[in-house]
Short mmCIF file of C-alpha atoms in Angstrom, two decimals:
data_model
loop_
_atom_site.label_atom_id
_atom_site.label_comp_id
_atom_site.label_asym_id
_atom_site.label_seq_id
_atom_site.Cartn_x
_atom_site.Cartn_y
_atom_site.Cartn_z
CA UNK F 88 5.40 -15.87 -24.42
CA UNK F 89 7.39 -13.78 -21.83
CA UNK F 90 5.82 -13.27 -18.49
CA UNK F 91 5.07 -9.67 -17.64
CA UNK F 92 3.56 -9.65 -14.45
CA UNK F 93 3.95 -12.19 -11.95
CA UNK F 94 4.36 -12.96 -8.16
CA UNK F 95 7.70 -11.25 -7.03
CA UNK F 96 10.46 -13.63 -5.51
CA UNK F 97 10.58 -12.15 -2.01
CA UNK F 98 6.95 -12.94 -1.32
CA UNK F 99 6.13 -16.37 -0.64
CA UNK F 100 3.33 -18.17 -2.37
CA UNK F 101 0.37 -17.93 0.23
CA UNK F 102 -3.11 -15.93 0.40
CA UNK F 103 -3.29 -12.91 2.08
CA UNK F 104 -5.22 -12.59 5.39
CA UNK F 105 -6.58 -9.30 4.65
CA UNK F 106 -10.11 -8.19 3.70
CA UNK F 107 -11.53 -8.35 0.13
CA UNK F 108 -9.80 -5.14 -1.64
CA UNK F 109 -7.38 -4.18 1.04
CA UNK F 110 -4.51 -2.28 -0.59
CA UNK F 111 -2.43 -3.95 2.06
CA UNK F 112 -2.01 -6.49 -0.51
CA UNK F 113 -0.66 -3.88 -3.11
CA UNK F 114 1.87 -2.16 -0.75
CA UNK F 115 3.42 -5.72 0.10
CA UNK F 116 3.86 -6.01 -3.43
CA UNK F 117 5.85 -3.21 -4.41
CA UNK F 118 8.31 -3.57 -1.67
CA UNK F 119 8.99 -7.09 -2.48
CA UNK F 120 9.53 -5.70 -6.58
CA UNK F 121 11.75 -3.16 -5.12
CA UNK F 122 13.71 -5.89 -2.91
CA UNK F 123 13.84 -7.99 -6.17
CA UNK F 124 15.14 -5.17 -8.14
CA UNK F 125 17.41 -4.00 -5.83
CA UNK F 126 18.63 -7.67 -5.32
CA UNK F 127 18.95 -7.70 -0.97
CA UNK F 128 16.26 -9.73 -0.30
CA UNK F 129 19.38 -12.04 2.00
CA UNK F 130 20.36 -8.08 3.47
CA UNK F 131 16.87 -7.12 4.67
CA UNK F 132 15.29 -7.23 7.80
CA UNK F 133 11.82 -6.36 8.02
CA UNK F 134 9.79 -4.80 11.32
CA UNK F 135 6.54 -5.33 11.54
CA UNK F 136 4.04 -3.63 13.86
CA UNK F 137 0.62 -4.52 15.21
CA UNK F 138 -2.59 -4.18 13.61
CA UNK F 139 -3.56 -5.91 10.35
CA UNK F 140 0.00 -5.46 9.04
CA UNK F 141 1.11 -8.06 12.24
CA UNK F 142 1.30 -10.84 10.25
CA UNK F 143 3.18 -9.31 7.42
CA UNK F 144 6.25 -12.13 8.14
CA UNK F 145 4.36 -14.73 7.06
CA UNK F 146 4.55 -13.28 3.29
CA UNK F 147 7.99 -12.10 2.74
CA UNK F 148 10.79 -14.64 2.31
CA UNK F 149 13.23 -12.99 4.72
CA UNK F 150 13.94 -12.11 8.40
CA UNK F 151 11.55 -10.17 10.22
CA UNK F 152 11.02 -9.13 13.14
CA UNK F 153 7.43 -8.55 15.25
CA UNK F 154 7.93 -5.56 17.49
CA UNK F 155 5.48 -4.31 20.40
CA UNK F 156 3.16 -1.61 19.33
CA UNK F 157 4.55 1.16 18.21
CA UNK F 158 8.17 0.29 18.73
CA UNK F 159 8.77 -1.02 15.69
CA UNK F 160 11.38 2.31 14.98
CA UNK F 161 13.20 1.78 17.91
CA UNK F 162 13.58 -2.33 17.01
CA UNK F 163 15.00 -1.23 13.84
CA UNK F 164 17.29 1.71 15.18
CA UNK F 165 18.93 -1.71 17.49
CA UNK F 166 19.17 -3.73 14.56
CA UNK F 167 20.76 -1.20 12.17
CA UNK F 168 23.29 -0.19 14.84
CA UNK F 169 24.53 -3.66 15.48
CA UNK F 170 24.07 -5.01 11.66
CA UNK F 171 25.28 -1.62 9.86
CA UNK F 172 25.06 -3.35 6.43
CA UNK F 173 21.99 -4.90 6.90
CA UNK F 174 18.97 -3.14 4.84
CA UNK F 175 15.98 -2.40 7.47
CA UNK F 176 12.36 -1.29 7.05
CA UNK F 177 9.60 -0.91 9.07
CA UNK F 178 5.96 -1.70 7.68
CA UNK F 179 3.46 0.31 10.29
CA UNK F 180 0.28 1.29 10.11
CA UNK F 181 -1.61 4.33 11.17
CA UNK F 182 -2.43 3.08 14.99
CA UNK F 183 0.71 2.12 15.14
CA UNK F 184 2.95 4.85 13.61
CA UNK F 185 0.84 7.98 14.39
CA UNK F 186 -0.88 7.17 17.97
CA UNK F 187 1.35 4.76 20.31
CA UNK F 188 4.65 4.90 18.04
CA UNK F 189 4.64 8.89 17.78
CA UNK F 190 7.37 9.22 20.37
CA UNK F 191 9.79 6.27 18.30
CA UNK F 192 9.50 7.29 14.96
CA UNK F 193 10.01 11.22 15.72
CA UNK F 194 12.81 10.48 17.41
CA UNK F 195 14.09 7.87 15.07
CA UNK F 196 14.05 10.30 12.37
CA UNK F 197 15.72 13.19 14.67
CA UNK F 198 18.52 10.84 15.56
CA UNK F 199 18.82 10.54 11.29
CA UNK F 200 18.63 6.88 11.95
CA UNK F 201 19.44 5.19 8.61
CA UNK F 202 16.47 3.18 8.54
CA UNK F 203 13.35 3.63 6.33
CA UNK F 204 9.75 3.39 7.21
CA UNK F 205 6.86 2.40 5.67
CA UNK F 206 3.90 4.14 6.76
CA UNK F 207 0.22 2.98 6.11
CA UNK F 208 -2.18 5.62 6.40
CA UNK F 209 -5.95 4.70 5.91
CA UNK F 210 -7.57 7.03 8.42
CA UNK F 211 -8.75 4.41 10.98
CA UNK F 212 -7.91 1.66 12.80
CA UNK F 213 -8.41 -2.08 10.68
CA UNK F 214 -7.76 -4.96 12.93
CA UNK F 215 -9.54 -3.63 16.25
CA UNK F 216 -12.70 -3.26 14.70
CA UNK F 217 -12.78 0.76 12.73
CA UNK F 218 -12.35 3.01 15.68
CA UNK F 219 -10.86 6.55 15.35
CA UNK F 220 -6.86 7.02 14.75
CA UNK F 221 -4.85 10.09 15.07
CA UNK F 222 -5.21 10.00 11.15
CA UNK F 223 -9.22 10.39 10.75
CA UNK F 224 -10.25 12.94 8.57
CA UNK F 225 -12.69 15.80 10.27
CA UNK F 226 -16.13 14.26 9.64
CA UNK F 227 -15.28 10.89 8.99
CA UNK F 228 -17.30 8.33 10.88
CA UNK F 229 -15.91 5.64 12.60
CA UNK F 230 -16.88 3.45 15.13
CA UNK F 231 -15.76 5.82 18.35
CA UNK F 232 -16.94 9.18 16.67
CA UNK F 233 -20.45 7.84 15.29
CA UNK F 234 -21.27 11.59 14.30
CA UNK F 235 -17.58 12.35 12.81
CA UNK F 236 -14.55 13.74 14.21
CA UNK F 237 -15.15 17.08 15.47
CA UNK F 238 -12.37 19.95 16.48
CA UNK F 239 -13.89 20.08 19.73
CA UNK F 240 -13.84 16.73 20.98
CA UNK F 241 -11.23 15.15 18.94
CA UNK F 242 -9.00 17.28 17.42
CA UNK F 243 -7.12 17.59 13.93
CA UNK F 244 -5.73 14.80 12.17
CA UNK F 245 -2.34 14.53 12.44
CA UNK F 246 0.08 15.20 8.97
CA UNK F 247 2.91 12.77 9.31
CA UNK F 248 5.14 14.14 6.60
CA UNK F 249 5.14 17.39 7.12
CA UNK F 250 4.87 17.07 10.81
CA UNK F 251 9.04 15.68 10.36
CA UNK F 252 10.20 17.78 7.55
CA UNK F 253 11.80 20.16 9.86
CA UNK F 254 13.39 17.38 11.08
CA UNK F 255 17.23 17.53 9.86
CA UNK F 256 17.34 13.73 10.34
CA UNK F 257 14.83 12.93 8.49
CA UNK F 258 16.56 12.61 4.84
CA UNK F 259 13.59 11.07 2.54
CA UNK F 260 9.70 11.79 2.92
CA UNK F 261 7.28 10.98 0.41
CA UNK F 262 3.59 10.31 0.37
CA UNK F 263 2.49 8.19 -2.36
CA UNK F 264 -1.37 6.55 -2.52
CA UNK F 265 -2.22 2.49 -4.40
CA UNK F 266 -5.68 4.11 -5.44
CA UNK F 267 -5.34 4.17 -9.19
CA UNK F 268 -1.95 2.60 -11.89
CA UNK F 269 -0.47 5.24 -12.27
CA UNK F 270 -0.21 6.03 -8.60
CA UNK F 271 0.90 2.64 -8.15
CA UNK F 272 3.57 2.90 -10.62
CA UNK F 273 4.51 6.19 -9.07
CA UNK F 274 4.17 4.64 -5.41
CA UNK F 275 7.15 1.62 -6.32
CA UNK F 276 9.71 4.07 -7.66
CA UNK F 277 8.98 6.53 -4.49
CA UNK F 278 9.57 2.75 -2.08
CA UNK F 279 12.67 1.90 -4.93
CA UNK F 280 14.17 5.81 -3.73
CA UNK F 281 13.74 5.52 0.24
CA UNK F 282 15.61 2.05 0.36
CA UNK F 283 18.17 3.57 -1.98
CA UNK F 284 18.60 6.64 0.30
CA UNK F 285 18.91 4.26 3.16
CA UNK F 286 21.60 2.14 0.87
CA UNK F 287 23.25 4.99 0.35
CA UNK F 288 24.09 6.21 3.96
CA UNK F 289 22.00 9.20 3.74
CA UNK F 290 19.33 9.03 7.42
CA UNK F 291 16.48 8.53 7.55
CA UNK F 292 13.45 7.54 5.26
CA UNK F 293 10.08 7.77 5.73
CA UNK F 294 6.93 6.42 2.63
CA UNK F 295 3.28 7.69 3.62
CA UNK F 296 0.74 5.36 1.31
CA UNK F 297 -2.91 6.23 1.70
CA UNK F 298 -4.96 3.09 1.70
CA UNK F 299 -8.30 2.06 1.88
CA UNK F 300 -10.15 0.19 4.33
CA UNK F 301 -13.31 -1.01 2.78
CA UNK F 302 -14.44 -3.03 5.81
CA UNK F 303 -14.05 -0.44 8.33
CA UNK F 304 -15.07 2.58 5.75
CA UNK F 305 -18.37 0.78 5.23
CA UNK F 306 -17.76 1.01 1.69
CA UNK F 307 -17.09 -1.35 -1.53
CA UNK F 308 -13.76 -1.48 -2.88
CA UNK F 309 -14.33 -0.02 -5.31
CA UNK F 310 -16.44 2.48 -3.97
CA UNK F 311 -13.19 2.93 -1.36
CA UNK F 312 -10.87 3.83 -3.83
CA UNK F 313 -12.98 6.85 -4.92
CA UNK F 314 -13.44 7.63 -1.46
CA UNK F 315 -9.62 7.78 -0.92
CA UNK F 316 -9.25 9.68 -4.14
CA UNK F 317 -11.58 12.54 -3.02
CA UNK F 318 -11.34 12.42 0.65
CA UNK F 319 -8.16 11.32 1.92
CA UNK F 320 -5.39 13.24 -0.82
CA UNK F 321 -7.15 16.76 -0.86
CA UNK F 322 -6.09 16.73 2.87
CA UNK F 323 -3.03 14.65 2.51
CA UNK F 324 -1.38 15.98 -0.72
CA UNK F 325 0.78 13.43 -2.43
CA UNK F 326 4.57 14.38 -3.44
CA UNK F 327 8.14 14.65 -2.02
CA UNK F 328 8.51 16.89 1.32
CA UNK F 329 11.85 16.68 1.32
CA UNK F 330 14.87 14.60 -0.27
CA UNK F 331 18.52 14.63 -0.05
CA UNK F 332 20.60 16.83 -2.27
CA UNK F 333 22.22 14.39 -3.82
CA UNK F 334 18.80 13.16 -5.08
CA UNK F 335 17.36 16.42 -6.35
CA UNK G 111 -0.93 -12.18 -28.87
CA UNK G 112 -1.37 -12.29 -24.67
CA UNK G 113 -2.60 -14.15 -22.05
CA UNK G 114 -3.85 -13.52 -18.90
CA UNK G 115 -4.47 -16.09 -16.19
CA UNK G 116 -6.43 -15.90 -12.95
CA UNK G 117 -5.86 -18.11 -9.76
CA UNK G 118 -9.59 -18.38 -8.82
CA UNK G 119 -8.83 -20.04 -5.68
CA UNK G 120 -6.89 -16.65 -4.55
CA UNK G 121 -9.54 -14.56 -6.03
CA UNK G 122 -11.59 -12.44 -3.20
CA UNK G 123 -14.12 -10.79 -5.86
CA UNK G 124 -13.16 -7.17 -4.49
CA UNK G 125 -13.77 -5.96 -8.18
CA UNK G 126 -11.11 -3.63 -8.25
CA UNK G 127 -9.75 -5.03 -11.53
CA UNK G 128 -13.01 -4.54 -13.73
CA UNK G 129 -12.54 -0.87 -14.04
CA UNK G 130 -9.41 -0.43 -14.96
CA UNK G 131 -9.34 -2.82 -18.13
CA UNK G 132 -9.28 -0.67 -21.14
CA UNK G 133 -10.89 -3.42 -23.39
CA UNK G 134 -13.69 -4.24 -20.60
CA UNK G 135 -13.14 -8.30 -20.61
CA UNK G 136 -12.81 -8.24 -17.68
CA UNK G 137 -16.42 -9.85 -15.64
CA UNK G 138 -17.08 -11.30 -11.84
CA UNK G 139 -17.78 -15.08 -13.30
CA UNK G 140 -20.98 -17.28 -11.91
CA UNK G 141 -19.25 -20.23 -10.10
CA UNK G 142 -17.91 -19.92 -6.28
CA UNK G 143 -14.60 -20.47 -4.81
CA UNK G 144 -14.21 -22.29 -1.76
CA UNK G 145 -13.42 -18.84 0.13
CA UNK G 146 -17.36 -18.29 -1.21
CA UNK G 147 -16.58 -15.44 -3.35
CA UNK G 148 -17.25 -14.86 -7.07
CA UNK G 149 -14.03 -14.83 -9.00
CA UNK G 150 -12.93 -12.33 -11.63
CA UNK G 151 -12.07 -14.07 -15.46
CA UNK G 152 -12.06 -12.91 -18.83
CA UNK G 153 -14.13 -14.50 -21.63
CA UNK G 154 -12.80 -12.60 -24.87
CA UNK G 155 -9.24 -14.04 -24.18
CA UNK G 156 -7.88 -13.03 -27.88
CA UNK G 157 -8.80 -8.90 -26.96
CA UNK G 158 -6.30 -8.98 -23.95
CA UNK G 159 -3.47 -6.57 -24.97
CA UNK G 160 -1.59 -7.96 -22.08
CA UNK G 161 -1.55 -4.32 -20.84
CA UNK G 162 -1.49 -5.73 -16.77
CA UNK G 163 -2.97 -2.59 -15.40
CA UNK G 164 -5.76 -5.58 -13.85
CA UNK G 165 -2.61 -7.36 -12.43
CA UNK G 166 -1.35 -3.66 -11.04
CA UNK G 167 -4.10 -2.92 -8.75
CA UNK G 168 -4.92 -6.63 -7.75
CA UNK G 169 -4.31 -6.82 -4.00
CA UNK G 170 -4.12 -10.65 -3.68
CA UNK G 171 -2.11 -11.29 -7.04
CA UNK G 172 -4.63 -13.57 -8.29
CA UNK G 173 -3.08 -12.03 -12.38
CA UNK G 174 -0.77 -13.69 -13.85
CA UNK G 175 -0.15 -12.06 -17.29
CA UNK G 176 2.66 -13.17 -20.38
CA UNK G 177 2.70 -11.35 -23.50
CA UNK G 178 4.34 -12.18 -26.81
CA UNK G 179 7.96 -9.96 -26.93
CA UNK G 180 7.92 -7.50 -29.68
CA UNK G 181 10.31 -8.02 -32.81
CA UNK G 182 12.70 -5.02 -32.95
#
């Protein structure tokens, strides 16, 4: 019998850290099958950022790198510049990406900085303990806004993707979700596409996947995934916002 | 003819892998790993179509699945 689905080759044989159901787990996954498939896991360098995702170099076979909060971007612009043949990606949460990394990655991605960047967006912050992000859907309850986010007091969630599609750096941006198969399946090909736009010379590249955060949510797994399904992509539509030419 | 294997030991019980079996073999089973959670298995073995949607949306890769190679 032929094995169909196994452990990929750039992730190293060791349990995850991360909560029961996390889709952490998932997104690791498909960017080691992409590596694999593409066949650089000796070119890559990985970032990775703080919050859950801080201990992502302990499951991928291959260099990483643990930059400060936020600057996880502007690591990755240094290492691209000096190692131009090198293939780098960030992996950053929402607390990291969208509140204390704002200024990097916008300006990574005006620069056209020929990185690409995954983005984890589940609405809240994990490792600190479920307290609001720039992310948090109007309503939602978290630990700092224990009657929802409100307009008045907190504002509007921020829309990474099409907050940098103006952005004539910005070369690739895609937001995918790990909720159900066949957004998985269509999740990997969207990673496969922004590390071969990077390959290809073409700027920047940024990945948005909605995850779930059953521990913070206050929520099952299972119960999450629904939650993500009817919450989280009515406000943050899946698809392409914008791709190079030479892709279209 | 398929098989599908779970590593118990990785196994968190998050459940995500009972829905999305479209023969339903799929069950939390009684005993407790030494993380103290209830494993997933699958006790009608020979009705696996070796489909690996359950391996798709497992976060901790506990599924392992082969499958026989069709005969062109």
């Amino acid at each position: 019998m032929k094995k169909v689905f196994t452990r990929p080759k750039t992730l190293k044989d060791v349990a995850y850290h991360y909560c029961p159901g996390c889709t952490h787990g998932i997104a690791h996954r498909l960017i080691a099958e992409v590596i694999d498939e593409l066949g650089i896991q000796n070119t890559t360098i990985g970032m990775t950022s703080v919050g859950c995702s801080v201990f992502t170099m302990e499951y991928f076979d291959m260099d990483m790198v643990q930059a400060s909060h936020g600057r996880a971007p502007a690591v990755a612009t240094g290492i691209k510049r000096v190692l131009p043949d090198r293939i780098i990606f960030t992996y950053q949460g929402d607390g990291d990406l969208a509140a204390i990394g704002t200024g990097e990655f916008v300006h990574a991605a005006a620069r056209g900085e020929n990185i690409t960047v995954i983005f984890i967006n589940n609405a809240v912050y994990g490792m600190t303990g479920g307290q609001m992000a720039p992310t948090t859907l109007m309503g939602q309850v978290t630990k700092t806004t224990p009657f929802g986010r409100s307009k008045e007091v907190n504002g509007f969630p921020v829309k990474v993707c099409e907050m940098l599609t103006p952005l004539e750096g910005a070369a690739y941006l895609a937001r995918v979700s790990v909720h159900s198969p066949k957004s998985i399946i269509q999740a990997k090909k969207v990673i496969k596409k922004s590390f071969e736009v990077q390959m290809e010379g073409l700027g920047f590249s940024l990945v948005e996947v909605l995850s779930t955060c059953p521990t913070n949510w206050g929520l099952s797994p299972l119960e999450s995934v629904k939650w993500l399904e009817d919450n989280m992509i009515p406000y943050y539509p899946l698809g392409e916002f914008k791709k190079p030419g030479v892709l279209a | 003819m398929a098989r599908v294997t779970f590593q118990e030991e990785r196994c968190k019980g998050c459940q995500l892998c009972l829905p999305v079996c479209p023969k339903n073999i799929i069950s939390m089973t009684a005993q407790i790993n030494s993380m103290g959670y209830h494993p997933a298995g699958v006790k009608e073995q020979d009705k696996c179509t070796g489909c690996a949607l359950c391996a798709l949306v497992c976060p901790d890769m506990v599924i392992e699945v082969e499958r026989e190679e069709r005969s062109v």
